mmCIF file of C-alpha atoms and ligand atoms in Angstrom:
data_model
loop_
_atom_site.group_PDB
_atom_site.id
_atom_site.type_symbol
_atom_site.label_atom_id
_atom_site.label_comp_id
_atom_site.label_asym_id
_atom_site.label_seq_id
_atom_site.Cartn_x
_atom_site.Cartn_y
_atom_site.Cartn_z
ATOM 1 C CA UNK A 1 127.273 121.536 105.313
ATOM 2 C CA UNK A 2 126.293 124.974 103.557
ATOM 3 C CA UNK A 3 122.421 123.841 103.511
ATOM 4 C CA UNK A 4 122.455 123.293 107.288
ATOM 5 C CA UNK A 5 124.136 126.710 107.879
ATOM 6 C CA UNK A 6 121.485 128.278 105.674
ATOM 7 C CA UNK A 7 118.725 126.665 107.766
ATOM 8 C CA UNK A 8 120.433 127.983 111.112
ATOM 9 C CA UNK A 9 120.692 131.376 109.562
ATOM 10 C CA UNK A 10 116.763 130.970 108.753
ATOM 11 C CA UNK A 11 116.111 129.997 112.357
ATOM 12 C CA UNK A 12 118.124 132.840 113.584
ATOM 13 C CA UNK A 13 116.217 135.240 111.311
ATOM 14 C CA UNK A 14 112.883 133.807 112.585
ATOM 15 C CA UNK A 15 113.598 134.553 116.322
ATOM 16 C CA UNK A 16 115.920 137.625 115.747
ATOM 17 C CA UNK A 17 113.298 139.906 114.279
ATOM 18 C CA UNK A 18 110.505 138.728 116.897
ATOM 19 C CA UNK A 19 110.658 141.311 119.835
ATOM 20 C CA UNK A 20 108.446 138.933 121.672
ATOM 21 C CA UNK A 21 111.110 135.951 121.352
ATOM 22 C CA UNK A 22 114.343 137.773 121.720
ATOM 23 C CA UNK A 23 115.133 141.204 123.321
ATOM 24 C CA UNK A 24 118.867 142.659 123.357
ATOM 25 C CA UNK A 25 120.359 139.966 121.511
ATOM 26 C CA UNK A 26 119.055 137.087 123.900
ATOM 27 C CA UNK A 27 118.679 133.680 122.580
ATOM 28 C CA UNK A 28 120.849 131.063 120.767
ATOM 29 C CA UNK A 29 120.345 128.590 117.915
ATOM 30 C CA UNK A 30 122.439 125.381 116.991
ATOM 31 C CA UNK A 31 122.363 122.339 114.960
ATOM 32 C CA UNK A 32 123.967 119.112 115.369
ATOM 33 C CA UNK A 33 125.479 117.133 111.857
ATOM 34 C CA UNK A 34 128.331 114.764 111.185
ATOM 35 C CA UNK A 35 129.894 114.901 114.332
ATOM 36 C CA UNK A 36 129.881 118.774 114.824
ATOM 37 C CA UNK A 37 127.833 121.122 116.672
ATOM 38 C CA UNK A 38 127.320 124.669 115.070
ATOM 39 C CA UNK A 39 126.121 127.356 117.325
ATOM 40 C CA UNK A 40 125.583 130.950 117.480
ATOM 41 C CA UNK A 41 128.512 133.267 118.699
ATOM 42 C CA UNK A 42 128.423 134.659 121.988
ATOM 43 C CA UNK A 43 127.257 138.355 121.973
ATOM 44 C CA UNK A 44 125.776 138.129 118.424
ATOM 45 C CA UNK A 45 122.117 139.279 118.523
ATOM 46 C CA UNK A 46 120.328 136.466 116.436
ATOM 47 C CA UNK A 47 119.284 139.039 113.497
ATOM 48 C CA UNK A 48 123.108 139.642 112.967
ATOM 49 C CA UNK A 49 123.934 136.102 112.127
ATOM 50 C CA UNK A 50 123.773 136.042 108.345
ATOM 51 C CA UNK A 51 126.242 133.316 107.475
ATOM 52 C CA UNK A 52 128.823 131.054 109.063
ATOM 53 C CA UNK A 53 130.950 133.948 110.418
ATOM 54 C CA UNK A 54 128.311 134.409 113.219
ATOM 55 C CA UNK A 55 128.407 130.873 114.391
ATOM 56 C CA UNK A 56 131.193 128.620 116.075
ATOM 57 C CA UNK A 57 131.773 124.799 115.159
ATOM 58 C CA UNK A 58 132.718 122.458 117.814
ATOM 59 C CA UNK A 59 133.297 118.724 117.998
ATOM 60 C CA UNK A 60 130.076 117.271 119.354
ATOM 61 C CA UNK A 61 131.322 114.147 120.798
ATOM 62 C CA UNK A 62 133.991 115.959 122.880
ATOM 63 C CA UNK A 63 131.415 118.292 124.264
ATOM 64 C CA UNK A 64 129.214 115.491 125.354
ATOM 65 C CA UNK A 65 132.520 113.806 126.809
ATOM 66 C CA UNK A 66 133.050 117.296 128.578
ATOM 67 C CA UNK A 67 129.396 116.947 130.164
ATOM 68 C CA UNK A 68 130.120 113.565 131.358
ATOM 69 C CA UNK A 69 133.196 114.809 133.137
ATOM 70 C CA UNK A 70 131.646 117.863 134.551
ATOM 71 C CA UNK A 71 128.809 115.641 135.888
ATOM 72 C CA UNK A 72 131.312 113.877 137.862
ATOM 73 C CA UNK A 73 133.270 116.919 139.291
ATOM 74 C CA UNK A 74 129.995 119.027 139.864
ATOM 75 C CA UNK A 75 129.790 118.203 143.440
ATOM 76 C CA UNK A 76 133.671 118.911 144.321
ATOM 77 C CA UNK A 77 133.950 122.078 142.531
ATOM 78 C CA UNK A 78 132.964 125.717 143.503
ATOM 79 C CA UNK A 79 130.380 127.582 141.295
ATOM 80 C CA UNK A 80 133.012 129.753 139.809
ATOM 81 C CA UNK A 81 135.586 127.091 139.400
ATOM 82 C CA UNK A 82 133.195 124.969 137.750
ATOM 83 C CA UNK A 83 132.570 127.704 135.243
ATOM 84 C CA UNK A 84 136.068 128.236 134.704
ATOM 85 C CA UNK A 85 136.864 124.472 134.094
ATOM 86 C CA UNK A 86 133.724 124.175 131.869
ATOM 87 C CA UNK A 87 134.824 127.364 129.809
ATOM 88 C CA UNK A 88 138.292 125.824 129.161
ATOM 89 C CA UNK A 89 136.917 122.609 128.172
ATOM 90 C CA UNK A 90 134.422 124.101 125.568
ATOM 91 C CA UNK A 91 137.269 126.120 124.019
ATOM 92 C CA UNK A 92 139.049 123.065 123.403
ATOM 93 C CA UNK A 93 136.333 121.526 121.628
ATOM 94 C CA UNK A 94 136.159 124.307 119.426
ATOM 95 C CA UNK A 95 137.171 124.159 115.801
ATOM 96 C CA UNK A 96 136.894 127.923 115.543
ATOM 97 C CA UNK A 97 139.002 129.459 117.954
ATOM 98 C CA UNK A 98 138.642 132.944 117.017
ATOM 99 C CA UNK A 99 134.899 133.140 117.622
ATOM 100 C CA UNK A 100 133.446 132.612 121.239
ATOM 101 C CA UNK A 101 130.553 130.203 121.282
ATOM 102 C CA UNK A 102 127.132 130.805 122.977
ATOM 103 C CA UNK A 103 127.548 130.603 126.849
ATOM 104 C CA UNK A 104 124.801 127.865 126.530
ATOM 105 C CA UNK A 105 126.784 125.503 124.434
ATOM 106 C CA UNK A 106 126.912 122.748 126.786
ATOM 107 C CA UNK A 107 123.124 122.850 126.781
ATOM 108 C CA UNK A 108 122.670 122.453 123.040
ATOM 109 C CA UNK A 109 125.063 119.634 122.877
ATOM 110 C CA UNK A 110 122.503 117.658 124.720
ATOM 111 C CA UNK A 111 119.610 118.362 122.131
ATOM 112 C CA UNK A 112 119.174 118.657 118.475
ATOM 113 C CA UNK A 113 119.358 117.994 115.528
ATOM 114 C CA UNK A 114 118.100 121.818 115.615
ATOM 115 C CA UNK A 115 117.739 123.578 118.628
ATOM 116 C CA UNK A 116 116.574 127.013 119.496
ATOM 117 C CA UNK A 117 116.508 128.879 122.912
ATOM 118 C CA UNK A 118 114.523 132.082 123.327
ATOM 119 C CA UNK A 119 113.227 134.348 125.933
ATOM 120 C CA UNK A 120 109.654 134.542 124.940
ATOM 121 C CA UNK A 121 107.855 137.126 127.042
ATOM 122 C CA UNK A 122 104.512 135.315 127.291
ATOM 123 C CA UNK A 123 106.313 132.099 128.354
ATOM 124 C CA UNK A 124 108.868 133.609 130.693
ATOM 125 C CA UNK A 125 105.909 135.688 132.427
ATOM 126 C CA UNK A 126 104.369 132.166 133.286
ATOM 127 C CA UNK A 127 107.840 130.909 134.329
ATOM 128 C CA UNK A 128 108.232 133.532 136.804
ATOM 129 C CA UNK A 129 105.242 132.758 138.463
ATOM 130 C CA UNK A 130 105.211 130.206 141.657
ATOM 131 C CA UNK A 131 102.760 127.870 139.732
ATOM 132 C CA UNK A 132 104.489 127.550 136.594
ATOM 133 C CA UNK A 133 105.382 124.009 136.706
ATOM 134 C CA UNK A 134 101.722 122.619 137.194
ATOM 135 C CA UNK A 135 100.619 125.231 134.416
ATOM 136 C CA UNK A 136 103.252 123.802 131.900
ATOM 137 C CA UNK A 137 102.485 120.097 132.987
ATOM 138 C CA UNK A 138 98.748 120.608 132.511
ATOM 139 C CA UNK A 139 99.368 122.311 128.950
ATOM 140 C CA UNK A 140 102.354 119.787 127.998
ATOM 141 C CA UNK A 141 102.347 116.594 129.841
ATOM 142 C CA UNK A 142 105.570 115.754 127.922
ATOM 143 C CA UNK A 143 107.579 118.623 128.445
ATOM 144 C CA UNK A 144 110.821 118.829 130.270
ATOM 145 C CA UNK A 145 110.632 121.349 133.407
ATOM 146 C CA UNK A 146 113.944 122.437 134.591
ATOM 147 C CA UNK A 147 114.073 124.115 137.905
ATOM 148 C CA UNK A 148 116.081 127.529 137.976
ATOM 149 C CA UNK A 149 119.998 127.377 137.681
ATOM 150 C CA UNK A 150 122.384 129.977 136.529
ATOM 151 C CA UNK A 151 122.843 129.916 132.746
ATOM 152 C CA UNK A 152 125.787 128.110 131.295
ATOM 153 C CA UNK A 153 127.275 124.945 132.827
ATOM 154 C CA UNK A 154 124.997 124.492 135.754
ATOM 155 C CA UNK A 155 121.811 124.843 133.597
ATOM 156 C CA UNK A 156 123.436 122.472 131.115
ATOM 157 C CA UNK A 157 124.025 119.937 134.033
ATOM 158 C CA UNK A 158 120.437 120.396 135.545
ATOM 159 C CA UNK A 159 118.988 119.626 132.067
ATOM 160 C CA UNK A 160 121.073 116.564 131.586
ATOM 161 C CA UNK A 161 119.775 115.295 134.803
ATOM 162 C CA UNK A 162 116.288 115.753 133.620
ATOM 163 C CA UNK A 163 117.101 114.120 130.157
ATOM 164 C CA UNK A 164 118.667 111.176 132.115
ATOM 165 C CA UNK A 165 115.561 110.730 134.166
ATOM 166 C CA UNK A 166 113.507 110.633 130.977
ATOM 167 C CA UNK A 167 115.882 108.150 129.216
ATOM 168 C CA UNK A 168 115.893 105.758 132.217
ATOM 169 C CA UNK A 169 111.966 105.850 132.691
ATOM 170 C CA UNK A 170 111.501 105.107 128.955
ATOM 171 C CA UNK A 171 114.029 102.400 128.959
ATOM 172 C CA UNK A 172 112.095 100.649 132.054
ATOM 173 C CA UNK A 173 108.839 100.968 130.144
ATOM 174 C CA UNK A 174 110.106 99.675 126.660
ATOM 175 C CA UNK A 175 112.940 97.698 128.141
ATOM 176 C CA UNK A 176 115.023 97.966 124.779
ATOM 177 C CA UNK A 177 118.161 97.289 126.607
ATOM 178 C CA UNK A 178 119.483 100.652 124.901
ATOM 179 C CA UNK A 179 121.653 103.145 126.535
ATOM 180 C CA UNK A 180 119.623 104.861 129.246
ATOM 181 C CA UNK A 181 121.847 108.157 128.930
ATOM 182 C CA UNK A 182 120.286 111.544 127.887
ATOM 183 C CA UNK A 183 122.754 111.360 124.920
ATOM 184 C CA UNK A 184 121.512 108.470 123.513
ATOM 185 C CA UNK A 185 120.352 108.674 119.629
ATOM 186 C CA UNK A 186 116.950 107.581 120.512
ATOM 187 C CA UNK A 187 116.552 110.530 122.849
ATOM 188 C CA UNK A 188 118.261 112.912 120.820
ATOM 189 C CA UNK A 189 116.274 112.845 117.583
ATOM 190 C CA UNK A 190 112.900 113.371 119.053
ATOM 191 C CA UNK A 191 111.249 116.762 119.214
ATOM 192 C CA UNK A 192 111.389 118.346 122.688
ATOM 193 C CA UNK A 193 110.221 121.095 124.701
ATOM 194 C CA UNK A 194 112.222 122.400 127.478
ATOM 195 C CA UNK A 195 110.779 125.049 129.927
ATOM 196 C CA UNK A 196 113.488 126.657 132.220
ATOM 197 C CA UNK A 197 112.227 128.318 135.385
ATOM 198 C CA UNK A 198 112.702 132.187 135.597
ATOM 199 C CA UNK A 199 114.334 132.322 132.321
ATOM 200 C CA UNK A 200 112.856 130.723 128.819
ATOM 201 C CA UNK A 201 112.246 128.135 126.561
ATOM 202 C CA UNK A 202 114.232 125.487 124.254
ATOM 203 C CA UNK A 203 112.546 123.697 121.396
ATOM 204 C CA UNK A 204 114.537 120.935 119.680
ATOM 205 C CA UNK A 205 113.285 118.955 116.544
ATOM 206 C CA UNK A 206 114.665 117.210 113.427
ATOM 207 C CA UNK A 207 114.076 120.369 111.095
ATOM 208 C CA UNK A 208 113.917 124.133 111.328
ATOM 209 C CA UNK A 209 110.345 124.262 110.460
ATOM 210 C CA UNK A 210 109.519 121.976 113.190
ATOM 211 C CA UNK A 211 111.224 124.245 115.526
ATOM 212 C CA UNK A 212 109.630 127.309 114.297
ATOM 213 C CA UNK A 213 106.200 125.922 114.296
ATOM 214 C CA UNK A 214 106.631 124.502 118.075
ATOM 215 C CA UNK A 215 108.018 127.868 119.264
ATOM 216 C CA UNK A 216 105.089 129.618 117.912
ATOM 217 C CA UNK A 217 102.721 127.072 119.300
ATOM 218 C CA UNK A 218 104.029 127.159 122.819
ATOM 219 C CA UNK A 219 104.062 131.068 122.596
ATOM 220 C CA UNK A 220 100.427 131.268 121.605
ATOM 221 C CA UNK A 221 99.114 128.536 123.933
ATOM 222 C CA UNK A 222 100.956 129.828 127.000
ATOM 223 C CA UNK A 223 100.048 133.487 126.071
ATOM 224 C CA UNK A 224 96.399 132.273 125.862
ATOM 225 C CA UNK A 225 96.518 130.861 129.120
ATOM 226 C CA UNK A 226 97.871 134.078 130.713
ATOM 227 C CA UNK A 227 95.669 136.476 128.545
ATOM 228 C CA UNK A 228 98.665 137.951 127.021
ATOM 229 C CA UNK A 229 98.210 138.278 123.322
ATOM 230 C CA UNK A 230 101.441 139.316 121.523
ATOM 231 C CA UNK A 231 100.461 137.786 118.187
ATOM 232 C CA UNK A 232 101.312 141.135 116.454
ATOM 233 C CA UNK A 233 104.985 140.668 116.606
ATOM 234 C CA UNK A 234 104.468 137.390 114.537
ATOM 235 C CA UNK A 235 103.527 139.952 111.458
ATOM 236 C CA UNK A 236 107.175 140.669 111.232
ATOM 237 C CA UNK A 237 108.048 137.098 110.218
ATOM 238 C CA UNK A 238 105.182 137.513 107.522
ATOM 239 C CA UNK A 239 106.718 140.865 106.267
ATOM 240 C CA UNK A 240 110.104 139.150 105.838
ATOM 241 C CA UNK A 241 108.591 136.334 104.243
ATOM 242 C CA UNK A 242 106.696 138.513 101.685
ATOM 243 C CA UNK A 243 110.199 140.427 100.855
ATOM 244 C CA UNK A 244 111.764 137.125 100.073
ATOM 245 C CA UNK A 245 109.302 136.498 97.437
ATOM 246 C CA UNK A 246 110.557 139.647 95.457
ATOM 247 C CA UNK A 247 114.283 139.981 96.609
ATOM 248 C CA UNK A 248 117.270 137.754 97.652
ATOM 249 C CA UNK A 249 118.477 140.530 99.940
ATOM 250 C CA UNK A 250 118.908 139.452 103.529
ATOM 251 C CA UNK A 251 116.527 141.560 105.448
ATOM 252 C CA UNK A 252 114.785 141.825 108.926
ATOM 253 C CA UNK A 253 111.576 143.225 109.787
ATOM 254 C CA UNK A 254 111.043 145.335 112.882
ATOM 255 C CA UNK A 255 107.558 145.933 114.735
ATOM 256 C CA UNK A 256 107.592 149.759 115.321
ATOM 257 C CA UNK A 257 105.827 150.772 118.541
ATOM 258 C CA UNK A 258 107.236 154.391 118.874
ATOM 259 C CA UNK A 259 104.365 156.630 119.825
ATOM 260 C CA UNK A 260 105.534 159.903 118.016
ATOM 261 C CA UNK A 261 105.687 157.520 114.824
ATOM 262 C CA UNK A 262 102.336 155.908 115.245
ATOM 263 C CA UNK A 263 100.562 159.112 116.223
ATOM 264 C CA UNK A 264 101.846 160.517 112.960
ATOM 265 C CA UNK A 265 100.648 157.435 110.828
ATOM 266 C CA UNK A 266 97.254 158.311 112.259
ATOM 267 C CA UNK A 267 97.224 161.916 111.907
ATOM 268 C CA UNK A 268 99.234 162.459 108.735
ATOM 269 C CA UNK A 269 100.445 159.336 106.854
ATOM 270 C CA UNK A 270 102.329 161.630 104.615
ATOM 271 C CA UNK A 271 104.834 162.361 107.092
ATOM 272 C CA UNK A 272 105.727 158.677 107.148
ATOM 273 C CA UNK A 273 105.356 157.988 103.308
ATOM 274 C CA UNK A 274 106.322 161.022 101.823
ATOM 275 C CA UNK A 275 109.699 161.748 99.940
ATOM 276 C CA UNK A 276 112.570 162.564 102.238
ATOM 277 C CA UNK A 277 113.031 166.265 103.441
ATOM 278 C CA UNK A 278 116.914 165.836 104.547
ATOM 279 C CA UNK A 279 119.858 163.647 103.417
ATOM 280 C CA UNK A 280 120.086 161.237 106.410
ATOM 281 C CA UNK A 281 116.252 160.351 105.856
ATOM 282 C CA UNK A 282 116.791 159.257 102.303
ATOM 283 C CA UNK A 283 119.969 157.468 103.193
ATOM 284 C CA UNK A 284 118.494 155.560 106.034
ATOM 285 C CA UNK A 285 114.731 155.330 105.288
ATOM 286 C CA UNK A 286 114.771 155.162 101.621
ATOM 287 C CA UNK A 287 113.193 157.385 98.696
ATOM 288 C CA UNK A 288 109.749 156.970 100.276
ATOM 289 C CA UNK A 289 107.388 154.672 102.724
ATOM 290 C CA UNK A 290 104.951 152.216 101.281
ATOM 291 C CA UNK A 291 101.465 151.259 102.268
ATOM 292 C CA UNK A 292 100.657 147.667 101.349
ATOM 293 C CA UNK A 293 97.094 146.625 100.722
ATOM 294 C CA UNK A 294 97.643 143.370 102.693
ATOM 295 C CA UNK A 295 100.417 141.254 104.155
ATOM 296 C CA UNK A 296 100.485 139.385 100.852
ATOM 297 C CA UNK A 297 100.810 142.580 98.684
ATOM 298 C CA UNK A 298 104.094 141.570 96.553
ATOM 299 C CA UNK A 299 102.896 143.595 93.644
ATOM 300 C CA UNK A 300 103.173 147.017 95.538
ATOM 301 C CA UNK A 301 106.659 146.203 96.544
ATOM 302 C CA UNK A 302 107.678 144.866 93.015
ATOM 303 C CA UNK A 303 106.286 148.567 91.842
ATOM 304 C CA UNK A 304 108.186 150.250 94.386
ATOM 305 C CA UNK A 305 111.428 148.598 93.469
ATOM 306 C CA UNK A 306 110.851 149.386 89.876
ATOM 307 C CA UNK A 307 110.439 152.951 90.783
ATOM 308 C CA UNK A 308 112.967 153.399 93.233
ATOM 309 C CA UNK A 309 115.595 150.761 92.666
ATOM 310 C CA UNK A 310 115.814 149.671 96.086
ATOM 311 C CA UNK A 311 113.614 147.589 98.742
ATOM 312 C CA UNK A 312 111.113 149.723 100.683
ATOM 313 C CA UNK A 313 112.252 150.170 104.179
ATOM 314 C CA UNK A 314 109.330 151.831 105.938
ATOM 315 C CA UNK A 315 106.044 149.836 105.270
ATOM 316 C CA UNK A 316 102.675 150.265 106.494
ATOM 317 C CA UNK A 317 99.872 147.769 106.500
ATOM 318 C CA UNK A 318 96.583 148.654 108.196
ATOM 319 C CA UNK A 319 97.469 150.605 111.394
ATOM 320 C CA UNK A 320 100.960 148.734 111.649
ATOM 321 C CA UNK A 321 104.219 150.343 111.070
ATOM 322 C CA UNK A 322 107.041 148.300 109.846
ATOM 323 C CA UNK A 323 110.874 148.875 109.528
ATOM 324 C CA UNK A 324 112.800 146.628 107.058
ATOM 325 C CA UNK A 325 116.761 146.693 107.079
ATOM 326 C CA UNK A 326 119.445 144.283 107.375
ATOM 327 C CA UNK A 327 119.201 143.674 111.170
ATOM 328 C CA UNK A 328 117.432 144.818 114.095
ATOM 329 C CA UNK A 329 120.326 147.267 114.876
ATOM 330 C CA UNK A 330 119.948 149.207 111.590
ATOM 331 C CA UNK A 331 116.095 148.863 111.934
ATOM 332 C CA UNK A 332 116.354 150.876 115.281
ATOM 333 C CA UNK A 333 118.747 153.229 113.720
ATOM 334 C CA UNK A 334 116.284 153.799 110.783
ATOM 335 C CA UNK A 335 113.390 154.290 113.437
ATOM 336 C CA UNK A 336 115.479 157.161 115.035
ATOM 337 C CA UNK A 337 115.957 158.953 111.931
ATOM 338 C CA UNK A 338 112.315 158.540 110.785
ATOM 339 C CA UNK A 339 111.380 159.941 114.150
ATOM 340 C CA UNK A 340 113.438 162.882 113.848
ATOM 341 C CA UNK A 341 111.978 163.520 110.378
ATOM 342 C CA UNK A 342 108.358 163.425 111.747
ATOM 343 C CA UNK A 343 109.124 165.621 114.679
ATOM 344 C CA UNK A 344 110.879 168.333 112.274
ATOM 345 C CA UNK A 345 107.675 168.457 110.196
ATOM 346 C CA UNK A 346 105.118 167.923 112.786
ATOM 347 C CA UNK A 347 104.241 171.535 112.777
ATOM 348 C CA UNK A 348 104.604 172.328 109.278
ATOM 349 C CA UNK A 349 102.202 173.103 106.787
ATOM 350 C CA UNK A 350 102.837 170.516 104.273
ATOM 351 C CA UNK A 351 102.537 172.926 101.310
ATOM 352 C CA UNK A 352 105.328 174.893 102.769
ATOM 353 C CA UNK A 353 107.703 171.962 103.139
ATOM 354 C CA UNK A 354 110.838 171.955 100.872
ATOM 355 C CA UNK A 355 111.550 168.258 99.900
ATOM 356 C CA UNK A 356 115.050 166.987 98.403
ATOM 357 C CA UNK A 357 114.982 167.209 94.559
ATOM 358 C CA UNK A 358 114.973 164.070 92.583
ATOM 359 C CA UNK A 359 118.480 164.929 91.238
ATOM 360 C CA UNK A 360 119.806 165.284 94.685
ATOM 361 C CA UNK A 361 118.212 162.054 95.773
ATOM 362 C CA UNK A 362 119.886 160.371 93.068
ATOM 363 C CA UNK A 363 123.246 161.700 93.768
ATOM 364 C CA UNK A 364 122.862 160.853 97.388
ATOM 365 C CA UNK A 365 121.906 157.329 96.696
ATOM 366 C CA UNK A 366 124.813 156.973 94.506
ATOM 367 C CA UNK A 367 127.163 158.404 96.917
ATOM 368 C CA UNK A 368 130.030 155.984 98.065
ATOM 369 C CA UNK A 369 130.607 157.679 101.269
ATOM 370 C CA UNK A 370 126.822 157.277 102.106
ATOM 371 C CA UNK A 371 126.626 153.689 100.963
ATOM 372 C CA UNK A 372 129.520 152.868 103.370
ATOM 373 C CA UNK A 373 127.714 154.733 106.132
ATOM 374 C CA UNK A 374 124.844 152.728 105.399
ATOM 375 C CA UNK A 375 126.635 149.322 105.687
ATOM 376 C CA UNK A 376 128.021 150.130 108.941
HETATM 377 ZN ZN1 LIG B 401 118.535 132.106 127.909
#
């Protein structure tokens, strides 16, 4: 099972660092294996999921059974009562009761083996338009289009109806005599693209690679249709891949769009790259920034690690500025500190600036209290 958990973590890492896919911790991911559904925990931003502790494990067959029961009760229950009954039933399926599973757990149990739900800006932009369905059907005739429903059990039931319709139609054509339910094995193992009106996208496929490729493809194609090019956010995945070639540390890359920092990068790159001027800058941003010759420039990263004994956290490639840290939350914190540094020195004559001495830098980097603060 450890292999699948690592793959789920990779899926979370892919989407969690992409602002164009996941904002403010939105989105969820899962896999189904050996009768269990593993899904990201409720309230956990995807970039925070580093191991099994950010996931919940549930009895898959019991979740499927729950969906069948809820379908029967749906018309008899008020909206809030349906949500209450569903929440209780999901909790009873959990094998990790201390962690709350994603609100979309029931939706995920209908799909798999690997499933990723995101709120891509380029795609949701279309899904919020009146003609969304006809555009999606022309771009992806095989896609599943689900009309708007409140996230959670009602959305899961709407998806289940769609999957049942598809299974019944397929069985009529092929007449295999198989189970016509949305939850049949045949239906489950296929790759699927699901578009949710006014909400987002779900991609499920047999492997993580297929889920990632399909998500990227959908975002690029729908974005192209709308003339909305957000391809620069994909560069974060490339930076993280590059870091993985030189280090086993689990990192996340953030595409910086802060005007103060980008203006500084243009007018005086030293402000971004130079050694630190105050303790917080060293602790959060590292000993220096690093300009790479290209997105494949592993050599410069290796040289940086050899010189400073830590990974670079502020990386410049062409006119792009990336921040690399453990999670998106850490990256945003680093961005604040770097911005403060730039603002402090923006009017200064660089020859007059007093930077931290090498000895003090060494002392601070080894300071246990600071290390603990960094980890928080
Ligand atoms: Zn959602």
